[in-house]
Coordinates of C-alpha atoms and ligand atoms in Angstrom, one line a residue:
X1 CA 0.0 0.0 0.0
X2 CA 1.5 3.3 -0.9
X3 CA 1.4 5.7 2.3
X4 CA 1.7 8.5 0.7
X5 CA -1.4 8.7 -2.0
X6 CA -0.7 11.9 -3.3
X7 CA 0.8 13.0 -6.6
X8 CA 4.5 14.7 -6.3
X9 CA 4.7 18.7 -6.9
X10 CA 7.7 18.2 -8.3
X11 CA 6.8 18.9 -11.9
X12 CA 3.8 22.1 -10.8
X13 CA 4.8 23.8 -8.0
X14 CA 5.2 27.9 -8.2
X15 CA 7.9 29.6 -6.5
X16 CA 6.6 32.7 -7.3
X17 CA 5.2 33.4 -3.9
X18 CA 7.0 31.4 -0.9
X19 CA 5.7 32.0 2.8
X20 CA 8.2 30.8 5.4
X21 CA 6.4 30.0 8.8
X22 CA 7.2 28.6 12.1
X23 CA 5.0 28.9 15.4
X24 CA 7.5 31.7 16.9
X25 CA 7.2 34.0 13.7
X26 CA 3.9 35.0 14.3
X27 CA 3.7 37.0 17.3
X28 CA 0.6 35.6 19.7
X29 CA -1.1 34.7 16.9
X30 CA -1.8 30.7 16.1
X31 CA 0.3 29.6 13.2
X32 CA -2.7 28.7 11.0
X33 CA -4.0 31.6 11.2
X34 CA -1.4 33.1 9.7
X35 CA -0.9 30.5 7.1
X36 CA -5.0 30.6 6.5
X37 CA -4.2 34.3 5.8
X38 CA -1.2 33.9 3.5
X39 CA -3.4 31.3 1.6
X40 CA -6.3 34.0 0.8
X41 CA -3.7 36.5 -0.1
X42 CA -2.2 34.1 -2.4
X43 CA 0.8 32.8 -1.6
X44 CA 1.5 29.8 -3.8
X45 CA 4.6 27.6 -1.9
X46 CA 4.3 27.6 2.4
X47 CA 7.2 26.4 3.9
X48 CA 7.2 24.9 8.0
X49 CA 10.3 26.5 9.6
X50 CA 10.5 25.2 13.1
X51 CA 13.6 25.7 14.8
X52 CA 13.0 24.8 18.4
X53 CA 9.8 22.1 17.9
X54 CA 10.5 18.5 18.1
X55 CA 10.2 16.0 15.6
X56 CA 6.9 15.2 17.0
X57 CA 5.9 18.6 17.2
X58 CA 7.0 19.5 13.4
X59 CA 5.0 16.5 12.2
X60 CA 1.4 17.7 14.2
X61 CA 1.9 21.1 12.7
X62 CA 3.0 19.7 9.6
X63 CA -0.1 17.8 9.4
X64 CA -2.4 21.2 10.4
X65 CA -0.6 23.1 7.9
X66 CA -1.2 20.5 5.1
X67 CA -5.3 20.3 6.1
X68 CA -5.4 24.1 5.9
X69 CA -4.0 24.2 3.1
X70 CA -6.3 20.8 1.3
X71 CA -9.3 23.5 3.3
X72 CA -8.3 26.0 0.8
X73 CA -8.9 23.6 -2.3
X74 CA -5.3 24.6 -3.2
X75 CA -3.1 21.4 -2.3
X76 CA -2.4 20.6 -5.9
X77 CA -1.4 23.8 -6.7
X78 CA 0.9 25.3 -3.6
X79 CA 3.5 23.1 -2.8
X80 CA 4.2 22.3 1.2
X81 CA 7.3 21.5 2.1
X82 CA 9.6 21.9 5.7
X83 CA 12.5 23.0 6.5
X84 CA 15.3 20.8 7.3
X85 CA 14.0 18.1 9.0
X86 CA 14.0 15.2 6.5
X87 CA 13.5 12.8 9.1
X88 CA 10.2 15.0 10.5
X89 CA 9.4 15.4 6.2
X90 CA 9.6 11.4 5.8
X91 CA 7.6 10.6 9.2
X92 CA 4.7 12.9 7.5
X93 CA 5.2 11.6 4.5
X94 CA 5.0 7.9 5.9
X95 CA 1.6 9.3 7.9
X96 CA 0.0 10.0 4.7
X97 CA 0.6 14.2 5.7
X98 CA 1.1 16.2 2.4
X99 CA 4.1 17.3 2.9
X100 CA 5.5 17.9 -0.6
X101 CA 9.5 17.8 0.5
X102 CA 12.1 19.6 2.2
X103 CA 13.6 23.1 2.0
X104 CA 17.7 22.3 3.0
X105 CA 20.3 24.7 4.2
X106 CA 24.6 24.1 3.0
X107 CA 25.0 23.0 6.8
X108 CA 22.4 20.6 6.8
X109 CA 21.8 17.3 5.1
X110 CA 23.7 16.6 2.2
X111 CA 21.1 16.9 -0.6
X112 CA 22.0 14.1 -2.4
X113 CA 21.6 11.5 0.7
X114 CA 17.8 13.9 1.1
X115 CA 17.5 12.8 -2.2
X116 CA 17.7 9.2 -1.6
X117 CA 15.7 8.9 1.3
X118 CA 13.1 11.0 0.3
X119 CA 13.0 9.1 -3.5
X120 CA 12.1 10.8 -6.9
X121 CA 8.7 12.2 -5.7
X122 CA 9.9 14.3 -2.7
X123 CA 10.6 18.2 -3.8
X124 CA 14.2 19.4 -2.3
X125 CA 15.3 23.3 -2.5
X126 CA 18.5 24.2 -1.2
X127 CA 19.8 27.5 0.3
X128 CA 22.6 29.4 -1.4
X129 CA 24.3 32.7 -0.3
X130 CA 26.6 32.8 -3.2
X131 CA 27.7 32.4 -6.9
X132 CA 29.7 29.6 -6.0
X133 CA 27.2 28.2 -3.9
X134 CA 25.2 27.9 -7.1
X135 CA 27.7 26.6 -9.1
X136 CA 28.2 23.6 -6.7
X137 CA 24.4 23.1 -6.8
X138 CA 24.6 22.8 -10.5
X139 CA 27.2 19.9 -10.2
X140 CA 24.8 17.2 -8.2
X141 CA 23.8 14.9 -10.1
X142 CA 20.6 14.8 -12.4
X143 CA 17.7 15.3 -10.2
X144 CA 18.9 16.2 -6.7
X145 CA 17.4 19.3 -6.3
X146 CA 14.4 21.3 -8.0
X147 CA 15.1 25.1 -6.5
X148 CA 17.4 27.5 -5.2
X149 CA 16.7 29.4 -2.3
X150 CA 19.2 32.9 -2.3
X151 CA 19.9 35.7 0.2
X152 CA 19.5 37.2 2.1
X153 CA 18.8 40.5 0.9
X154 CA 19.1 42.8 3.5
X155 CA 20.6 41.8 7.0
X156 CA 17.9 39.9 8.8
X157 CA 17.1 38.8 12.6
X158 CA 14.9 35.7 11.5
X159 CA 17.9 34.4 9.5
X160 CA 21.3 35.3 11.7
X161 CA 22.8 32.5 10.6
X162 CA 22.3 33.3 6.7
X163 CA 25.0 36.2 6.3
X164 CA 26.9 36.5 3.5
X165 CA 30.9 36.9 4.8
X166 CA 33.1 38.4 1.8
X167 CA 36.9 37.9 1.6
X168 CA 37.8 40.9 3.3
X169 CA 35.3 39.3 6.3
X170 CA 32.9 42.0 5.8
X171 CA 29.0 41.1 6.1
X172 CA 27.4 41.7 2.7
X173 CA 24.1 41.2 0.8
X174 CA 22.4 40.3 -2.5
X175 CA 22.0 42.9 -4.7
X176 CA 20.4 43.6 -8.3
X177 CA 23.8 41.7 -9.8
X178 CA 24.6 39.4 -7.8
X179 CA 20.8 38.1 -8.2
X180 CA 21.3 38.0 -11.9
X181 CA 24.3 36.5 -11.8
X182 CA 23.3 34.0 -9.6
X183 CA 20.0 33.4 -11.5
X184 CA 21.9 33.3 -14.8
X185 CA 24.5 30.5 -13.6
X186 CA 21.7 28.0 -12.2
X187 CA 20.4 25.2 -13.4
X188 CA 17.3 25.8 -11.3
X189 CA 14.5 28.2 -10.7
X190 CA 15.6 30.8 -7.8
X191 CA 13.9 32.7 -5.6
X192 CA 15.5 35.4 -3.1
X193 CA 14.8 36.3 0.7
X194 CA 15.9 36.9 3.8
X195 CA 14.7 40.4 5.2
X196 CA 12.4 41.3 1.9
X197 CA 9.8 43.3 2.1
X198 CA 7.1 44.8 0.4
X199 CA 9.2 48.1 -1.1
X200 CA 11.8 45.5 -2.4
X201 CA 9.4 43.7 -4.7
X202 CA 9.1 46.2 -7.4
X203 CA 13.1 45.6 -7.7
X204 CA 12.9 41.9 -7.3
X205 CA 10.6 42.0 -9.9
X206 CA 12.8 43.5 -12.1
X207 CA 15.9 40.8 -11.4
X208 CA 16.0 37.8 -13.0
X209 CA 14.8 35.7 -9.8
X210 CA 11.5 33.6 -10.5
X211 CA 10.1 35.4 -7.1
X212 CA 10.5 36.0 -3.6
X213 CA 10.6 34.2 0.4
X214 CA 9.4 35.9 3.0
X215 CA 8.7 35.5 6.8
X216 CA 8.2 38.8 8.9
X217 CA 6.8 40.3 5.6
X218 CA 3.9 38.0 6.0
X219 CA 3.8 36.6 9.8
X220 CA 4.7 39.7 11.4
X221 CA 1.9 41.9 9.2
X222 CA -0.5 43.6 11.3
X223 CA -3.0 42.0 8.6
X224 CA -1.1 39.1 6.5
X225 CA -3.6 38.3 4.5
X226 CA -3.4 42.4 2.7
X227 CA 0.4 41.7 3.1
X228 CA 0.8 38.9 1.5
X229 CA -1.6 40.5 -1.4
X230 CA 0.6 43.1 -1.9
X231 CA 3.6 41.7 -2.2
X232 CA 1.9 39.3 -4.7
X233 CA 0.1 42.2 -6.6
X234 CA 3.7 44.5 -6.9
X235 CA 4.9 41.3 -8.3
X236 CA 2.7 40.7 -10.7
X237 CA 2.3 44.1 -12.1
X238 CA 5.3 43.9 -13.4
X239 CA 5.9 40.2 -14.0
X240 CA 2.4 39.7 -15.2
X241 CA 0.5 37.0 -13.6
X242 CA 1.3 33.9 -16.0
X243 CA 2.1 30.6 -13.6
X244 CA 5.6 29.7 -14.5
X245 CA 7.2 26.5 -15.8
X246 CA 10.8 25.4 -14.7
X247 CA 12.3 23.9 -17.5
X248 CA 15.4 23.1 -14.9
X249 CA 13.9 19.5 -14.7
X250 CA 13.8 17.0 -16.9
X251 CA 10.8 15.1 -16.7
X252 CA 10.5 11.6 -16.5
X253 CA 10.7 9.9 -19.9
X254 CA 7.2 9.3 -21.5
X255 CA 6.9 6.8 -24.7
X256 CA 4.2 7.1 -27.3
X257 CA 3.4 4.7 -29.8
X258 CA 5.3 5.9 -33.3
X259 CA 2.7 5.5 -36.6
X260 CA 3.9 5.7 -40.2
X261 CA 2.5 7.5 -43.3
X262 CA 4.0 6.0 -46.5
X263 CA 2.1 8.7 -49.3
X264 CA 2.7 12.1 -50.9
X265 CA 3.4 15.6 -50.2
X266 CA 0.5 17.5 -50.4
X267 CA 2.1 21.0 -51.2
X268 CA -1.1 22.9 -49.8
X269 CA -1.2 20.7 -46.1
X270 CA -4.6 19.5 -46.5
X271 CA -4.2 16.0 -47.7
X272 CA -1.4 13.5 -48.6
X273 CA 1.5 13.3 -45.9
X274 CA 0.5 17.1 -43.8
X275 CA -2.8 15.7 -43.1
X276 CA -1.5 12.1 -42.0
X277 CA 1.1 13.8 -39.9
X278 CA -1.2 16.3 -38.3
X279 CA -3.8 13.6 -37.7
X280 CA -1.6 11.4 -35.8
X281 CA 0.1 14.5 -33.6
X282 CA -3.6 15.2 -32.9
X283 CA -4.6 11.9 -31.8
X284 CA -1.8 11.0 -29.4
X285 CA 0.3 8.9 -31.3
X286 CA 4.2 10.1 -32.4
X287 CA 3.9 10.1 -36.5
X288 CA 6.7 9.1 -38.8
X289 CA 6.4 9.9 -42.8
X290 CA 8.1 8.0 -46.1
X291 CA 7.8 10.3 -48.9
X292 CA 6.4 7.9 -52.0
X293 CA 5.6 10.9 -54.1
X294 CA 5.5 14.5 -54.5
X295 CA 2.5 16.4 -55.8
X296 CA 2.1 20.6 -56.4
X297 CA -1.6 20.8 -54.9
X298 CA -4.0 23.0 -53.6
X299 CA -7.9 23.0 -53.0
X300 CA -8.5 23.8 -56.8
X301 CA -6.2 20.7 -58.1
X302 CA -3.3 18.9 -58.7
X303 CA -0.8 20.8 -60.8
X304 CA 2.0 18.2 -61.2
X305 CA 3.3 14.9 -59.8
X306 CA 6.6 13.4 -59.6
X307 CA 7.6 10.1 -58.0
X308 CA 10.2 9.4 -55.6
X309 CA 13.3 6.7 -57.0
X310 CA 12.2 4.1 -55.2
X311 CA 15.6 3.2 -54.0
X312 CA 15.0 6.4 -51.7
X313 CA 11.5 5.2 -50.8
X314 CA 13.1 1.9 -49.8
X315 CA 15.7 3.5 -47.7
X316 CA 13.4 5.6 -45.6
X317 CA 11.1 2.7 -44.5
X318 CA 14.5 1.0 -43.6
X319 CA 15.5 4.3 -41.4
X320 CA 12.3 4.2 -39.5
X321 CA 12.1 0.6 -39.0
X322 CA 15.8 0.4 -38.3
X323 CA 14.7 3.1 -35.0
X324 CA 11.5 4.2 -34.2
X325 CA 9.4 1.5 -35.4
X326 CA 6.0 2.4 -35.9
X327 CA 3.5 0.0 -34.2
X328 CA 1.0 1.0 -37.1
X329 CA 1.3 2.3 -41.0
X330 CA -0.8 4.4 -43.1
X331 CA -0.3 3.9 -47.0
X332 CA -1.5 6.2 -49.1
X333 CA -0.5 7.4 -52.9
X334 CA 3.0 6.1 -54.3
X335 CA 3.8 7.6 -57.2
X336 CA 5.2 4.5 -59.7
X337 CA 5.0 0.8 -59.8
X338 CA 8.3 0.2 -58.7
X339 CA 7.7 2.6 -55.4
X340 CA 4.8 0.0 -55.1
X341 CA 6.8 -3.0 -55.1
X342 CA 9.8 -1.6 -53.0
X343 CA 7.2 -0.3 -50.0
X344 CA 5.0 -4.1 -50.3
X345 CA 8.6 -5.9 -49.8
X346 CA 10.4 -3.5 -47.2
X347 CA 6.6 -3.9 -45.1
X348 CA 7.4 -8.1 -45.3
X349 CA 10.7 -7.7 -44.5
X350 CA 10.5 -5.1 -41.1
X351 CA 7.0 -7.6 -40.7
X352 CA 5.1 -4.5 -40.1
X353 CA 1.7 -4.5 -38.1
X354 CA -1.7 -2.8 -38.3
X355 CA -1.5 -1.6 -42.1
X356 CA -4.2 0.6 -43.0
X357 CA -4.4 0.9 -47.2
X358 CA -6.3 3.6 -48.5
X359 CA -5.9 3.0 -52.5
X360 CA -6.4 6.6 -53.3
X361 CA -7.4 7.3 -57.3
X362 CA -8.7 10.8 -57.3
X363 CA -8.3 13.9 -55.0
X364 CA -11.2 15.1 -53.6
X365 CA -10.6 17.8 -56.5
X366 CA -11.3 15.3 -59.0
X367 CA -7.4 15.4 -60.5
X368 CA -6.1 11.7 -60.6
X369 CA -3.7 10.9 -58.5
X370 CA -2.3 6.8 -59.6
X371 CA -2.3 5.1 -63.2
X372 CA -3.9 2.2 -63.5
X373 CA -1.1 0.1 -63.4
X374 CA 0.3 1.6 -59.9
X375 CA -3.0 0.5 -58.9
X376 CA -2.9 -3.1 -60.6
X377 CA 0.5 -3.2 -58.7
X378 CA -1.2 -2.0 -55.0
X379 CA -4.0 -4.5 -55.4
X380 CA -1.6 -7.4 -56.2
X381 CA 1.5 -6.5 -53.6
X382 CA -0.2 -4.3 -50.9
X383 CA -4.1 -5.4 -50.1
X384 CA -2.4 -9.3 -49.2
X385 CA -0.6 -7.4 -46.4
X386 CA -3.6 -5.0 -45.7
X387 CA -5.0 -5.5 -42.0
X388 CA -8.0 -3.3 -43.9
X389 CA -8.1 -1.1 -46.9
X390 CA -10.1 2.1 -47.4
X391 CA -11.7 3.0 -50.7
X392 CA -14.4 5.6 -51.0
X393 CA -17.1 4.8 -53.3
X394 CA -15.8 5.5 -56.8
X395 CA -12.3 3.4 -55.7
X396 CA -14.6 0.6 -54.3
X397 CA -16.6 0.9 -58.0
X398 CA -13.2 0.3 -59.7
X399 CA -12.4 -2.4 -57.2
X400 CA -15.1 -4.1 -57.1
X401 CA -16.5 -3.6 -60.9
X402 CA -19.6 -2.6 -59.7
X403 CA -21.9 0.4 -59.7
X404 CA -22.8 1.0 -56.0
X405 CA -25.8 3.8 -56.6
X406 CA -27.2 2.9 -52.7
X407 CA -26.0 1.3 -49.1
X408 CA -26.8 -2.1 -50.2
X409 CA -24.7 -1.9 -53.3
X410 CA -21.9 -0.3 -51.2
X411 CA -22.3 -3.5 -48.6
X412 CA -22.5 -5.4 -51.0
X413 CA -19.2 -4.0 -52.7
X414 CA -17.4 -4.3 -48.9
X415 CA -18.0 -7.8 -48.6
X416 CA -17.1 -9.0 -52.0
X417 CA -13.8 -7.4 -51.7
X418 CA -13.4 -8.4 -48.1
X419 CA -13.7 -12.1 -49.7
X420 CA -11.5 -11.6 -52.6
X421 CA -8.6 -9.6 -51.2
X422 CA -9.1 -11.5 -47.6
X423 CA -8.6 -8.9 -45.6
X424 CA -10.8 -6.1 -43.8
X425 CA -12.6 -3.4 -46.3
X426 CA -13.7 0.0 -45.0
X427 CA -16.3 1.7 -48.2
X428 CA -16.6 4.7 -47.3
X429 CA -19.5 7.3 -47.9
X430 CA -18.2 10.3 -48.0
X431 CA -19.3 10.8 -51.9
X432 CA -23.0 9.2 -51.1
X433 CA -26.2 11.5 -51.5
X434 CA -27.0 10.6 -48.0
X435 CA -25.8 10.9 -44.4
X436 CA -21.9 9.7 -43.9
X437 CA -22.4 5.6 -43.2
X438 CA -19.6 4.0 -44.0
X439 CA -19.0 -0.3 -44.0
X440 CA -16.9 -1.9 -42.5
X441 CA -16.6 -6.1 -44.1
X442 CA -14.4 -8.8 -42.8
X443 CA -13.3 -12.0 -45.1
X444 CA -15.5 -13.8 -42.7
X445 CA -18.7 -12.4 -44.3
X446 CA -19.3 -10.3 -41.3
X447 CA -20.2 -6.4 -41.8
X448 CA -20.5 -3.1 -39.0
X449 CA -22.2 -0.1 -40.2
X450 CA -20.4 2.9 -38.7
X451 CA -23.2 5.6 -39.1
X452 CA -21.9 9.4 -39.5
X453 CA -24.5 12.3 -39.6
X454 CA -23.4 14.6 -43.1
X455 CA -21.8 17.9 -42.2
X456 CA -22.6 20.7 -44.0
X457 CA -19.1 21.2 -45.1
X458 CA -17.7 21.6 -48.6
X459 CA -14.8 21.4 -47.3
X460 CA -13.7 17.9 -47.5
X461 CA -10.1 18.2 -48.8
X462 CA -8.0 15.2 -47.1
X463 CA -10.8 13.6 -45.2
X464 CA -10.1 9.7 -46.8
X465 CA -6.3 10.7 -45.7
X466 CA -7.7 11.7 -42.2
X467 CA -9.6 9.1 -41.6
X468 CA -7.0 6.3 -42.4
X469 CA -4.0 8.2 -40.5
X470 CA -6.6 8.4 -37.5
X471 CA -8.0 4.7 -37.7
X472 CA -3.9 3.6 -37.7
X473 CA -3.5 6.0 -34.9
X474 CA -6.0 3.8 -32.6
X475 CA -4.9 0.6 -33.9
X476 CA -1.3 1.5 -32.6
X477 CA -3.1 2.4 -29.7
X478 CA -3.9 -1.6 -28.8
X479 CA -7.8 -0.7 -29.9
X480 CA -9.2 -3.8 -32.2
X481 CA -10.2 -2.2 -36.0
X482 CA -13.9 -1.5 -35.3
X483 CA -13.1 0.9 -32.1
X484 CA -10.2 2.2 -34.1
X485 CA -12.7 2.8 -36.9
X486 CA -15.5 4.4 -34.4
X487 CA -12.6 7.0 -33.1
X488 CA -11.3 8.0 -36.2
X489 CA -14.6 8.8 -37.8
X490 CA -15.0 10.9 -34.4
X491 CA -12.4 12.9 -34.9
X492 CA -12.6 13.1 -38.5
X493 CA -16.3 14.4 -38.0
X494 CA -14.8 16.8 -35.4
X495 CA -12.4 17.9 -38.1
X496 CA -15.1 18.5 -40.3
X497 CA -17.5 20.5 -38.0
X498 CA -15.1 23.3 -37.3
X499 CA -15.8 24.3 -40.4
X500 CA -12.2 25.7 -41.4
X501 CA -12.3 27.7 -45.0
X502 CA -9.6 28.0 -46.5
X503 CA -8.9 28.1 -50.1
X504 CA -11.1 28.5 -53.3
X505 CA -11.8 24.8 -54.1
X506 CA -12.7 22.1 -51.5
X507 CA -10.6 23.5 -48.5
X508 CA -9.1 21.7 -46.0
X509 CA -10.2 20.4 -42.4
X510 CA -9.0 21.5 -38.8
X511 CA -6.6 18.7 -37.7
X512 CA -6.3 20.7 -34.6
X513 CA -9.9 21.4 -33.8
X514 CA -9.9 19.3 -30.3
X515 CA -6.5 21.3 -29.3
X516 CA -7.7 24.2 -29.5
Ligands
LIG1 N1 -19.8 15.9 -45.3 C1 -19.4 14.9 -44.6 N2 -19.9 14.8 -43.3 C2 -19.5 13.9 -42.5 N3 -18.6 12.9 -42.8 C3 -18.1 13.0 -44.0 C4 -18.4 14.0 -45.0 N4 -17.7 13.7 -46.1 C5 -17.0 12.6 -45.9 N5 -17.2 12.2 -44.6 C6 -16.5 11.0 -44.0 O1 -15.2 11.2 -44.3 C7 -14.6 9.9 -44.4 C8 -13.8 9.8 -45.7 O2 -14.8 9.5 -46.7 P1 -14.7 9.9 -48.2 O3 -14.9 11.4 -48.3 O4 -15.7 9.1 -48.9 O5 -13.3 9.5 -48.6 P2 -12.2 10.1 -49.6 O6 -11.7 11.4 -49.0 O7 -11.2 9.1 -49.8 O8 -13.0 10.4 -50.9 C9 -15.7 8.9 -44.3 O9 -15.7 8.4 -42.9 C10 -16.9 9.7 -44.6 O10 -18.1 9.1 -44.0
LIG2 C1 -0.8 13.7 -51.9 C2 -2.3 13.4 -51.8 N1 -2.7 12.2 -51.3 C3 -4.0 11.9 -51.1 C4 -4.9 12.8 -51.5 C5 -6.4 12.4 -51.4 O1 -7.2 13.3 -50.7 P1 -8.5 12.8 -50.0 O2 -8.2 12.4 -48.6 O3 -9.4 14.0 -50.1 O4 -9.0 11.6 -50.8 C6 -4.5 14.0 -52.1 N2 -5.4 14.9 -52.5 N3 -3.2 14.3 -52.2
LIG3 MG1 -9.6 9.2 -50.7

């Protein structure tokens, strides 16, 4: 059972605004009141400094602090950590108490053993008085630390110990250059303290720190609610008040599934390799692309074609395979029969998965995009390695040698070339007079009817390109080919609906439309 059942703040917590607290900073006042106070006003990281409480003690307060804190619906946003006492920050932790790390000094715990006992979750800031001090924080390894804490700024009674001794031994302070300089070596975000106040903020603000930590500013405020506003507000007016991100961190490695287009350029973006690559960034899958072909396009045509030497074509699909191989690939147009043969053998060879065909003839435009005997070649060397294949109606005519003038014909089409090719056949019914149903037909015989309202949209540019990319997209996402086929058409229809218009023939679609 895991303890400790929240998520780390590692990766969102916000500097900008650091309270600094402990039970003898806040004159006769309780603790949470203050800290209640310092919530409303908007400070976004509260750190527990308790210098004379016991473990036990540190942990109770620790655990009052983190239920204010959940009270104030903000525990996923402000960060809680406390100062020093890893041994006090693990007991919480162990308790199941949100407390989100531990704020180290250069004389306490050496930050990479904090590291270890606290593990990967835990966040750990460490003080710094100089630029050397920095410098030696940039050298632990990888992952140690997330912050630096510098100062102080002006000489301060809450913080004797933090004073800054020069070589000549005399007692100095940060300043406007020394923050930047200090800001400008780190690896890490940096905040500054120690004796701020609320007239330094408009200068702060003006340094390159990423904010500022504060006690007496706060806890020793007549109101610290109002204090801690202002301090926040002078900040903000001049830093604006966008939530930073710390790129200091590297964040844990994430893998998404890779899917490949093998097709053509589509000079205008809307169709052809653009559309395939767009469709797959928008539906969470990392997208590769062979170039097979090279077309000048846009909405009102195709204005010229030129194939790829298939040597070139060949080597690609080698160069993906041979790295990031795609768990799914997308055909669609290759310009030339021996671009044909060279993709069908290089497929067998990597023994690709989940290959979606779509035998493309003619662009939505109505200029033609393969010869005959490219497509002779596609039917013999690519549908026998097909998982399913994708024509619209006039491709399924061709294919099938049949008019299809109604759904029936267009079932009837699906499942005669399911049979023949033995492999799964998507018609699609896109260029039908009614609604948007396409059919799904396996070589078994068996059929799903995938029902899509018609859009009012003339601008269908790319949507047969779209759909495939998006139907590989879910197959490499472990989804069997009729969920895959219900997605795709969901986004595709999404795509649609947005009702992009661009261009003066048959525009494109929004690819984007659910990021927006
Ligand atoms: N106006 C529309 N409204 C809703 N869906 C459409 C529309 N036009 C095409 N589709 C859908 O787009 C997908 C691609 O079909 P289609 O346009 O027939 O292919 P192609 O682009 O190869 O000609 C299919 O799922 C089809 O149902
Ligand atoms: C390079 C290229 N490939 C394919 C298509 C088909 O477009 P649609 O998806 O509208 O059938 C196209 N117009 N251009
Ligand atoms: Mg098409």
């Amino acid at each position: 059972m895991n303890s400790f059942p929240y998520p780390s703040m590692r990766d969102r917590f916000d500097l900008r605004f650091y309270f600094v607290v402990g039970p003898d900073d806040c004159g006769n006042r309780p603790i949470l009141d203050v800290v209640a106070k310092a919530l409303d006003g908007g400070a976004s990281f509260i750190q527990l400094r308790a210098k004379t409480q016991d473990v036990a003690e540190i942990v109770s307060l620790a655990n009052d602090i983190a239920e204010e804190i959940a009270g104030h619906h903000v525990e996923h946003s402000v960060a809680f950590v406390v100062d020093d006492r890893v041994d006090a920050a693990l007991e919480a932790r162990a308790k199941g108490i949100k407390v989100d790390g531990v704020h180290i000094g250069q004389d306490d715990l050496d930050p990479v053993v904090a590291r270890k006992l606290l593990g990967p979750d835990a966040i750990i800031g460490l003080s710094a008085k100089t630029v050397d001090e920095v410098r030696e924080a940039n050298h632990l390894p990888e992952g140690t630390i997330d912050y630096i804490g510098a100062g102080p700024l002006h000489m301060t009674a809450t913080k004797p110990e933090s004073m800054i001794v020069d070589e000549n031994g005399d007692i100095t302070t940060l300043n406007v250059s020394s923050i930047d300089e200090m800001r400008t070596m780190s690896k890490y975000p940096l905040i500054v303290g120690g004796g701020v106040k609320a007239d330094d903020i408009p200068m702060l603000a003006k340094t390159k720190a990423d904010g500022w930590f504060v006690v007496s500013a706060i806890a020793g405020a007549t109101d610290p609610e109002q204090a801690t506003r202002r301090l926040v507000d002078d900040w903000t007016a001049i830093r604006g008040d966008e939530k930073p991100r710390y790129t200091g961190r590297k964040p844990a490695a994430t893998k998404l599934p890779a899917v490949l287009t093998i097709a053509t350029t589509d000079s205008s973006g809307g169709a052809g390799i653009p559309a395939d690559l767009k469709t797959m960034l928008a539906n969470d899958v990392f997208g590769e692309c062979v170039v097979a072909g090279i077309t000048a396009q846009n909405t009102t045509g195709v204005q010229a074609i030129a194939a790829v030497d298939p040597s070139i074509v060949g080597a690609q699909i080698d160069s993906v395979f041979d790295d990031i191989r795609p768990t799914a690939v997308k055909i669609g147009v290759i310009v030339g029969v021996e671009s044909v043969k060279t993709v069908a053998r290089k497929l067998r060879d990597h023994q690709a998965t989940n290959i979606v065909v779509d035998p493309v003839m003619v662009a939505t435009s109505g200029s033609s995009l393969a010869a005959d005997d490219t497509i002779a070649e596609e039917i013999s060397s690519l549908f026998p390695i097909a998982t399913v294949i994708t024509p619209n109606i006039p491709e399924a005519q061709v294919l099938a040698q049949m008019p299809i003038g109604n759904q029936a014909d267009m079932e009837t089409a699906a499942v005669q070339l399911a049979k023949d090719y033995g492999t799964c056949v998507l018609v699609k019914g896109g260029h039908g007079v009614k609604d948007a149903d396409d059919v799904l037909a396996f070589p078994t015989g068996a059929v799903t009817w995938f029902e899509g309202e018609r859009i009012a949209n003339d601008n269908t540019h790319g949507t047969g390109c779209t759909l495939s990319s998006a139907i590989a997209s879910y197959l490499a996402q472990g989804e069997d080919l009729e969920d895959a086929v219900r997605d795709a058409k969901a986004y595709l229809s999404g795509a649609l609906r947005a009702n992009l218009n661009l261009g003066k023939g048959h525009g494109p679609m929004d690819h984007a439309w659910a990021m927006h």
